[in-house]
Short mmCIF file of C-alpha atoms and ligand atoms in Angstrom, two decimals:
data_model
loop_
_atom_site.label_atom_id
_atom_site.label_comp_id
_atom_site.label_asym_id
_atom_site.label_seq_id
_atom_site.Cartn_x
_atom_site.Cartn_y
_atom_site.Cartn_z
CA MET A 1 -31.87 13.45 28.44
CA LYS A 2 -33.60 10.06 28.68
CA THR A 3 -31.77 7.41 26.64
CA VAL A 4 -34.08 4.80 25.10
CA LEU A 5 -32.54 1.31 24.94
CA ALA A 6 -34.49 -0.75 22.39
CA LYS A 7 -34.07 -4.21 20.91
CA VAL A 8 -33.87 -3.95 17.15
CA ASP A 9 -37.18 -4.41 15.34
CA GLU A 10 -38.96 -2.54 12.54
CA GLN A 11 -40.54 -0.03 14.88
CA ALA A 12 -37.25 0.72 16.67
CA ILE A 13 -35.44 1.19 13.35
CA ARG A 14 -38.18 3.59 12.17
CA SER A 15 -37.92 5.72 15.33
CA ALA A 16 -34.12 5.65 15.20
CA GLY A 17 -34.16 6.84 11.58
CA GLU A 18 -36.50 9.66 12.59
CA ILE A 19 -34.19 10.69 15.48
CA ILE A 20 -31.23 10.87 13.08
CA ARG A 21 -33.25 12.97 10.61
CA GLN A 22 -34.23 15.33 13.44
CA GLY A 23 -30.58 15.89 14.39
CA GLY A 24 -30.36 13.43 17.32
CA LEU A 25 -27.84 10.70 18.17
CA VAL A 26 -28.43 6.94 17.91
CA ALA A 27 -26.00 4.17 18.86
CA PHE A 28 -26.33 1.14 16.60
CA PRO A 29 -24.74 -2.28 16.11
CA THR A 30 -22.39 -3.01 13.22
CA GLU A 31 -20.32 -6.11 12.43
CA THR A 32 -17.25 -4.35 13.92
CA VAL A 33 -18.28 -2.41 17.07
CA TYR A 34 -21.27 -0.25 18.09
CA GLY A 35 -21.30 3.13 16.33
CA LEU A 36 -22.65 6.48 17.56
CA GLY A 37 -24.48 7.96 14.59
CA ALA A 38 -25.71 11.36 13.43
CA ASN A 39 -26.86 12.77 10.09
CA ALA A 40 -23.55 13.34 8.27
CA PHE A 41 -25.01 16.42 6.53
CA ASP A 42 -26.17 18.08 9.78
CA GLU A 43 -23.24 20.03 11.26
CA LYS A 44 -24.87 20.60 14.62
CA ALA A 45 -25.71 16.92 15.01
CA VAL A 46 -22.15 15.97 14.01
CA LEU A 47 -20.72 18.33 16.63
CA SER A 48 -22.93 16.76 19.28
CA ILE A 49 -21.19 13.39 18.67
CA PHE A 50 -17.90 14.95 19.82
CA ALA A 51 -19.60 16.41 22.90
CA ALA A 52 -21.34 13.13 23.87
CA LYS A 53 -18.12 11.12 23.57
CA GLY A 54 -15.71 13.73 24.86
CA ARG A 55 -13.89 13.14 21.57
CA PRO A 56 -11.04 15.48 20.62
CA ALA A 57 -12.20 17.75 17.78
CA ASP A 58 -9.21 16.76 15.63
CA ASN A 59 -10.27 13.10 15.37
CA PRO A 60 -12.43 12.66 12.25
CA LEU A 61 -15.52 10.46 11.87
CA ILE A 62 -16.36 7.68 9.43
CA VAL A 63 -19.32 8.25 7.08
CA HIS A 64 -21.53 5.15 6.82
CA ILE A 65 -23.50 4.45 3.63
CA ALA A 66 -26.01 1.72 2.78
CA ASP A 67 -25.31 1.39 -0.95
CA LYS A 68 -22.24 1.87 -3.10
CA SER A 69 -24.07 4.70 -4.86
CA GLY A 70 -23.62 6.55 -1.56
CA PHE A 71 -20.02 7.41 -2.56
CA GLU A 72 -21.40 9.82 -5.17
CA GLY A 73 -21.39 13.37 -3.95
CA ILE A 74 -19.24 12.51 -0.91
CA VAL A 75 -15.93 11.70 -2.62
CA LYS A 76 -14.32 13.50 -5.56
CA GLU A 77 -13.26 10.32 -7.36
CA ILE A 78 -12.69 6.63 -6.79
CA PRO A 79 -9.23 5.64 -8.06
CA GLU A 80 -8.84 2.17 -9.63
CA LYS A 81 -7.21 0.52 -6.61
CA ALA A 82 -9.83 1.92 -4.25
CA GLN A 83 -12.52 0.51 -6.56
CA LYS A 84 -10.91 -2.93 -6.32
CA LEU A 85 -11.09 -2.80 -2.52
CA ILE A 86 -14.68 -1.59 -2.62
CA ASP A 87 -15.64 -4.40 -5.03
CA ARG A 88 -14.04 -7.06 -2.86
CA PHE A 89 -14.67 -5.94 0.71
CA MET A 90 -17.79 -3.78 0.76
CA PRO A 91 -20.17 -4.24 2.42
CA GLY A 92 -17.91 -5.28 5.29
CA PRO A 93 -15.36 -4.21 7.91
CA LEU A 94 -13.33 -1.89 5.64
CA THR A 95 -13.13 1.91 5.63
CA VAL A 96 -11.53 3.75 2.69
CA ILE A 97 -10.17 7.29 2.87
CA LEU A 98 -10.71 9.33 -0.30
CA LYS A 99 -10.64 13.00 -1.33
CA LYS A 100 -13.84 14.66 -0.11
CA THR A 101 -16.27 16.96 -1.89
CA ASP A 102 -17.46 20.28 -0.47
CA LYS A 103 -20.69 18.60 0.56
CA VAL A 104 -18.92 16.87 3.45
CA SER A 105 -18.51 19.22 6.40
CA LEU A 106 -15.05 19.88 7.84
CA HIS A 107 -16.50 18.94 11.23
CA VAL A 108 -16.92 15.35 9.99
CA THR A 109 -13.36 15.21 8.67
CA ALA A 110 -11.77 17.30 11.44
CA GLY A 111 -10.54 19.80 8.90
CA LEU A 112 -8.95 17.24 6.55
CA ASP A 113 -9.57 17.31 2.79
CA THR A 114 -10.24 13.56 2.82
CA VAL A 115 -13.22 11.59 4.11
CA ALA A 116 -13.47 8.07 5.56
CA VAL A 117 -16.31 6.00 4.06
CA ARG A 118 -17.63 2.59 5.04
CA MET A 119 -20.57 0.40 4.02
CA PRO A 120 -21.27 -1.99 6.89
CA SER A 121 -22.62 -5.50 6.27
CA ASN A 122 -24.66 -5.70 9.50
CA LYS A 123 -28.32 -5.78 8.44
CA ASP A 124 -29.51 -3.58 11.33
CA ALA A 125 -26.91 -0.92 10.50
CA LEU A 126 -27.96 -0.97 6.85
CA ALA A 127 -31.65 -0.77 7.81
CA LEU A 128 -30.96 2.25 10.03
CA ILE A 129 -29.02 4.13 7.33
CA ARG A 130 -31.86 3.43 4.87
CA ALA A 131 -34.51 4.49 7.39
CA ALA A 132 -32.62 7.72 8.08
CA GLY A 133 -32.36 8.41 4.35
CA VAL A 134 -28.98 10.16 4.84
CA PRO A 135 -25.39 8.98 5.28
CA ILE A 136 -24.57 8.49 8.96
CA ALA A 137 -21.37 9.89 10.47
CA ALA A 138 -20.32 7.60 13.31
CA PRO A 139 -17.30 6.89 15.48
CA SER A 140 -17.34 4.03 17.99
CA ALA A 141 -20.02 4.58 20.66
CA ASN A 142 -17.71 4.62 23.72
CA ARG A 143 -16.61 7.53 25.91
CA SER A 144 -13.40 8.73 24.32
CA GLY A 145 -10.33 6.75 25.42
CA LEU A 146 -12.24 3.70 26.73
CA PRO A 147 -12.44 0.31 24.99
CA SER A 148 -14.88 0.28 22.07
CA PRO A 149 -18.34 -1.14 22.80
CA THR A 150 -19.21 -4.54 21.37
CA ARG A 151 -22.54 -4.93 23.21
CA ALA A 152 -25.45 -2.54 23.77
CA GLN A 153 -24.80 -2.71 27.52
CA HIS A 154 -21.29 -1.27 27.02
CA VAL A 155 -22.83 1.69 25.18
CA PHE A 156 -25.43 2.13 27.89
CA SER A 157 -22.81 2.30 30.63
CA ASP A 158 -20.84 4.98 28.71
CA MET A 159 -23.67 6.98 27.12
CA ASP A 160 -26.78 6.78 29.31
CA GLY A 161 -28.30 10.27 29.51
CA ARG A 162 -26.09 11.62 26.71
CA ILE A 163 -27.80 10.31 23.56
CA GLU A 164 -31.38 9.76 22.40
CA MET A 165 -31.35 6.04 21.63
CA ILE A 166 -29.38 2.79 21.66
CA LEU A 167 -30.39 0.00 19.29
CA ASP A 168 -29.57 -3.37 20.83
CA GLY A 169 -28.66 -5.85 18.10
CA GLY A 170 -26.63 -8.23 20.29
CA ALA A 171 -22.87 -8.80 20.31
CA CYS A 172 -20.79 -7.63 17.33
CA THR A 173 -19.41 -10.30 14.98
CA PHE A 174 -15.78 -9.13 14.70
CA GLY A 175 -15.46 -7.06 17.87
CA LEU A 176 -12.71 -4.76 16.53
CA GLU A 177 -13.18 -1.54 14.58
CA SER A 178 -12.92 -1.52 10.78
CA THR A 179 -9.69 -1.70 8.81
CA VAL A 180 -8.90 1.88 7.71
CA VAL A 181 -6.94 2.33 4.45
CA ASP A 182 -5.92 5.68 3.03
CA MET A 183 -6.55 5.45 -0.72
CA SER A 184 -6.16 9.17 -1.41
CA GLY A 185 -2.50 8.93 -2.50
CA ASP A 186 -0.59 6.76 -4.98
CA ILE A 187 0.27 3.95 -2.56
CA PRO A 188 -2.39 2.67 -0.13
CA VAL A 189 -1.55 3.20 3.54
CA LEU A 190 -3.01 0.95 6.23
CA LEU A 191 -3.86 3.36 9.05
CA ARG A 192 -5.71 0.94 11.31
CA PRO A 193 -5.67 -2.86 10.98
CA GLY A 194 -8.95 -4.74 11.33
CA ALA A 195 -10.79 -7.86 10.20
CA VAL A 196 -9.89 -7.16 6.55
CA THR A 197 -6.23 -8.10 6.87
CA LEU A 198 -3.03 -6.54 5.51
CA GLU A 199 -2.44 -9.77 3.56
CA GLN A 200 -5.88 -9.50 1.91
CA LEU A 201 -5.29 -5.85 1.04
CA LYS A 202 -1.93 -6.67 -0.59
CA GLU A 203 -3.50 -9.55 -2.52
CA THR A 204 -6.03 -7.08 -3.97
CA VAL A 205 -3.99 -3.93 -4.67
CA GLY A 206 -0.28 -4.87 -4.41
CA GLU A 207 1.94 -2.67 -2.26
CA VAL A 208 0.41 -1.38 0.98
CA ILE A 209 2.35 0.70 3.51
CA LEU A 210 1.79 0.05 7.20
CA SER A 211 1.40 3.41 8.90
CA GLY A 212 3.62 4.41 11.81
CA GLY A 213 1.78 4.21 15.12
CA VAL A 214 0.13 0.83 14.45
CA LEU A 215 2.54 -1.34 16.42
CA SER A 216 4.60 1.34 18.15
CA GLY A 217 3.97 4.76 19.62
CA LEU A 218 4.44 7.69 17.27
CA LYS A 219 7.98 8.97 17.40
CA GLU A 220 8.68 12.48 18.63
CA GLY A 221 7.70 14.90 15.88
CA GLU A 222 6.05 12.16 13.75
CA VAL A 223 2.74 13.38 12.32
CA ALA A 224 -0.25 11.04 12.71
CA ARG A 225 -1.68 10.32 9.25
CA SER A 226 -4.80 9.20 11.01
CA PRO A 227 -5.47 11.60 13.87
CA GLY A 228 -6.98 8.72 15.88
CA LEU A 229 -3.49 7.18 16.12
CA LYS A 230 -2.18 9.83 18.44
CA HIS A 231 -4.92 9.75 21.06
CA LYS A 232 -5.08 7.56 24.16
CA HIS A 233 -7.23 4.60 23.30
CA TYR A 234 -8.89 1.39 24.50
CA ALA A 235 -7.63 1.87 28.06
CA PRO A 236 -9.71 0.70 31.04
CA LYS A 237 -10.75 3.41 33.52
CA SER A 238 -8.44 2.42 36.36
CA ALA A 239 -6.55 -0.81 35.63
CA ARG A 240 -3.09 -0.78 34.07
CA VAL A 241 -2.70 -3.10 31.06
CA VAL A 242 0.48 -5.09 30.36
CA LEU A 243 1.04 -7.42 27.40
CA LEU A 244 2.89 -10.69 27.90
CA ARG A 245 4.61 -12.49 25.03
CA GLY A 246 5.99 -15.98 25.51
CA SER A 247 4.96 -19.62 25.97
CA ASP A 248 1.63 -20.41 27.68
CA LYS A 249 3.61 -21.77 30.63
CA ALA A 250 5.87 -18.72 30.98
CA ILE A 251 2.84 -16.41 30.82
CA ALA A 252 1.04 -18.35 33.57
CA GLU A 253 4.18 -18.33 35.75
CA HIS A 254 4.65 -14.58 35.33
CA ILE A 255 1.04 -13.83 36.27
CA ASN A 256 1.16 -16.21 39.24
CA ARG A 257 4.39 -14.64 40.57
CA PHE A 258 2.74 -11.25 40.39
CA ALA A 259 -0.45 -12.49 42.09
CA ALA A 260 1.50 -14.28 44.84
CA ASP A 261 2.55 -11.15 46.74
CA ASN A 262 -1.13 -10.26 47.28
CA SER A 263 -0.48 -6.52 47.04
CA HIS A 264 -2.26 -6.18 43.69
CA LYS A 265 -5.62 -7.34 42.45
CA VAL A 266 -4.66 -9.13 39.23
CA GLY A 267 -6.71 -9.78 36.09
CA ALA A 268 -5.76 -11.83 33.04
CA ILE A 269 -7.01 -12.05 29.46
CA VAL A 270 -5.61 -15.28 28.07
CA LYS A 271 -6.33 -18.07 25.64
CA ASN A 272 -7.91 -21.24 27.02
CA CYS A 273 -4.58 -23.03 26.69
CA VAL A 274 -3.06 -20.94 29.50
CA THR A 275 -3.84 -23.18 32.48
CA SER A 276 -2.74 -23.40 36.13
CA LEU A 277 -3.39 -19.77 36.96
CA ASP A 278 -3.60 -18.88 40.64
CA LYS A 279 -7.13 -18.86 42.07
CA ASN A 280 -6.72 -15.20 43.11
CA VAL A 281 -6.39 -14.13 39.49
CA LYS A 282 -9.57 -12.83 37.83
CA ILE A 283 -9.39 -14.61 34.49
CA CYS A 284 -11.16 -13.88 31.20
CA TYR A 285 -10.62 -16.82 28.89
CA ILE A 286 -11.02 -15.81 25.27
CA GLY A 287 -11.01 -19.18 23.47
CA ASN A 288 -8.03 -20.41 21.47
CA GLU A 289 -8.61 -18.71 18.09
CA ASP A 290 -7.62 -15.16 17.15
CA LEU A 291 -11.14 -14.50 15.85
CA GLN A 292 -12.53 -15.29 19.30
CA TYR A 293 -9.89 -13.05 20.87
CA ALA A 294 -10.91 -10.17 18.58
CA GLN A 295 -14.58 -10.70 19.39
CA SER A 296 -14.18 -10.60 23.14
CA VAL A 297 -11.10 -8.50 23.97
CA PHE A 298 -12.95 -5.20 24.57
CA ASP A 299 -15.66 -6.98 26.56
CA ALA A 300 -12.96 -8.63 28.68
CA LEU A 301 -11.13 -5.32 29.33
CA ARG A 302 -14.38 -3.72 30.44
CA ALA A 303 -15.38 -6.72 32.60
CA LEU A 304 -12.04 -6.76 34.45
CA ASP A 305 -12.13 -3.00 34.91
CA ASP A 306 -15.58 -3.38 36.49
CA LEU A 307 -14.04 -5.86 38.96
CA ASN A 308 -11.62 -3.09 40.00
CA VAL A 309 -8.45 -5.04 39.31
CA ASP A 310 -5.22 -3.03 39.49
CA ILE A 311 -3.48 -4.67 36.59
CA ILE A 312 -4.63 -6.67 33.56
CA PHE A 313 -2.15 -9.03 31.90
CA CYS A 314 -3.05 -9.81 28.29
CA GLN A 315 -1.60 -12.61 26.21
CA ALA A 316 0.08 -11.30 23.05
CA VAL A 317 -0.63 -13.02 19.71
CA GLU A 318 1.24 -13.40 16.41
CA GLU A 319 0.89 -10.33 14.21
CA GLY A 320 -0.37 -12.14 11.05
CA GLY A 321 -4.00 -11.98 9.83
CA ILE A 322 -6.40 -10.47 12.35
CA GLY A 323 -3.58 -10.84 14.92
CA LEU A 324 -2.17 -7.52 13.68
CA ALA A 325 -5.41 -5.77 14.64
CA ILE A 326 -5.55 -7.51 18.03
CA MET A 327 -1.96 -6.50 18.80
CA ASN A 328 -2.63 -2.91 17.67
CA ARG A 329 -5.55 -2.59 20.13
CA LEU A 330 -3.76 -4.39 22.98
CA LEU A 331 -0.56 -2.37 22.58
CA ARG A 332 -2.45 0.90 22.58
CA SER A 333 -4.53 -0.19 25.54
CA ALA A 334 -1.26 -1.00 27.34
CA GLY A 335 0.43 2.27 26.35
CA PHE A 336 2.81 -0.06 24.40
CA ALA A 337 3.90 -1.95 27.54
CA LEU A 338 4.99 -5.37 26.22
CA LEU A 339 7.03 -7.87 28.25
CA ASP A 340 8.81 -10.88 26.78
CA VAL A 341 8.56 -13.65 29.37
P1 LIG B 1 -13.71 5.38 15.25
O1 LIG B 1 -14.89 5.44 14.36
O2 LIG B 1 -13.97 5.82 16.64
O3 LIG B 1 -13.16 4.03 15.17
O4 LIG B 1 -12.66 6.38 14.65
C1 LIG B 1 -12.51 6.56 13.25
C2 LIG B 1 -11.09 6.34 12.87
O5 LIG B 1 -10.93 6.68 11.49
C3 LIG B 1 -10.14 7.23 13.65
O6 LIG B 1 -8.96 6.50 13.97
C4 LIG B 1 -9.85 8.35 12.67
O7 LIG B 1 -8.61 8.97 12.92
C5 LIG B 1 -9.89 7.63 11.33
N1 LIG B 1 -10.25 8.56 10.24
C6 LIG B 1 -11.47 9.05 9.95
N2 LIG B 1 -11.41 9.91 8.92
C7 LIG B 1 -10.12 9.96 8.54
C8 LIG B 1 -9.42 10.68 7.53
N3 LIG B 1 -10.04 11.51 6.70
N4 LIG B 1 -8.08 10.50 7.42
C9 LIG B 1 -7.43 9.66 8.26
N5 LIG B 1 -8.04 8.93 9.24
C10 LIG B 1 -9.37 9.10 9.38
MG1 LIG B 2 -13.19 4.80 18.39
#
């Protein structure tokens, strides 16, 4: 299959909408990461998403809508607290899990009786959903297990020849996938942290439970409330990832000690304030703010992997605000390897 890579314009959006209607796959930009979309009501098209990504069949997809009226027919009801979240954070980087109707195929929800719904704020994503005229089921547009794509080029390197089209809308604003909150029970459960923070959720709806698996591996026998939590995720193809927590100076010293013996090719993802790193270290500086870290962490993991480093040291951050989401992705990428230095 020839994959068309097109800069977003009216014509490209029109063709992309047509491809979705015909049962094809289109990767598109959102404010979080690039998504890989299919008509949510077309079972065959939905199944082809799993094939293109190599995604385990038990990991459900998020249904993307362009207007709040899109919830009708997809979810059984919107409880009061869920409505509060929708009013405050949609459109935006929030996904809510609600009880599904029969109209939503079990292939989309991986057999669950709930469905994940999100209304993105990215104007190109909204234009595509409107052009398609149907809700779009979409996971992140990476090969399963690899870091999520935040640029069209990342999608191209994972998906060339596997999907019909990639819409290039530039780099994603937040760079981390949406916050996922299960609103189908009495107490909201944060399944995946994102740019809508735990603090903001609590401010809006009161008590919110942080799901197991967010900052630690699932314990033996613990059931993943979000199937995505149990799968290998965000890991580079060959490099091992290790998180370092400590002062800027201690982090630099640890990396330099490791680089000094010359037996490993070493990469580092650190804030700009980590200075005096050895010249042999391949460094990705990610600014000094957590928002910048979020924006560029997946790009940095991919870039260092492309340089064939053996190990990537990543600077840990505080777990407040968007820091919780950054730590969740880094820890999973590192298989929960975290060193205090
Ligand atoms: P992705 O779009 O690749 O970021 O993956 C979607 C995420 O949403 C995965 O972590 C899924 O496990 C999660 N998800 C989607 N639908 C549900 C659902 N019905 N219940 C729990 N988690 C869900
Ligand atoms: Mg994903």
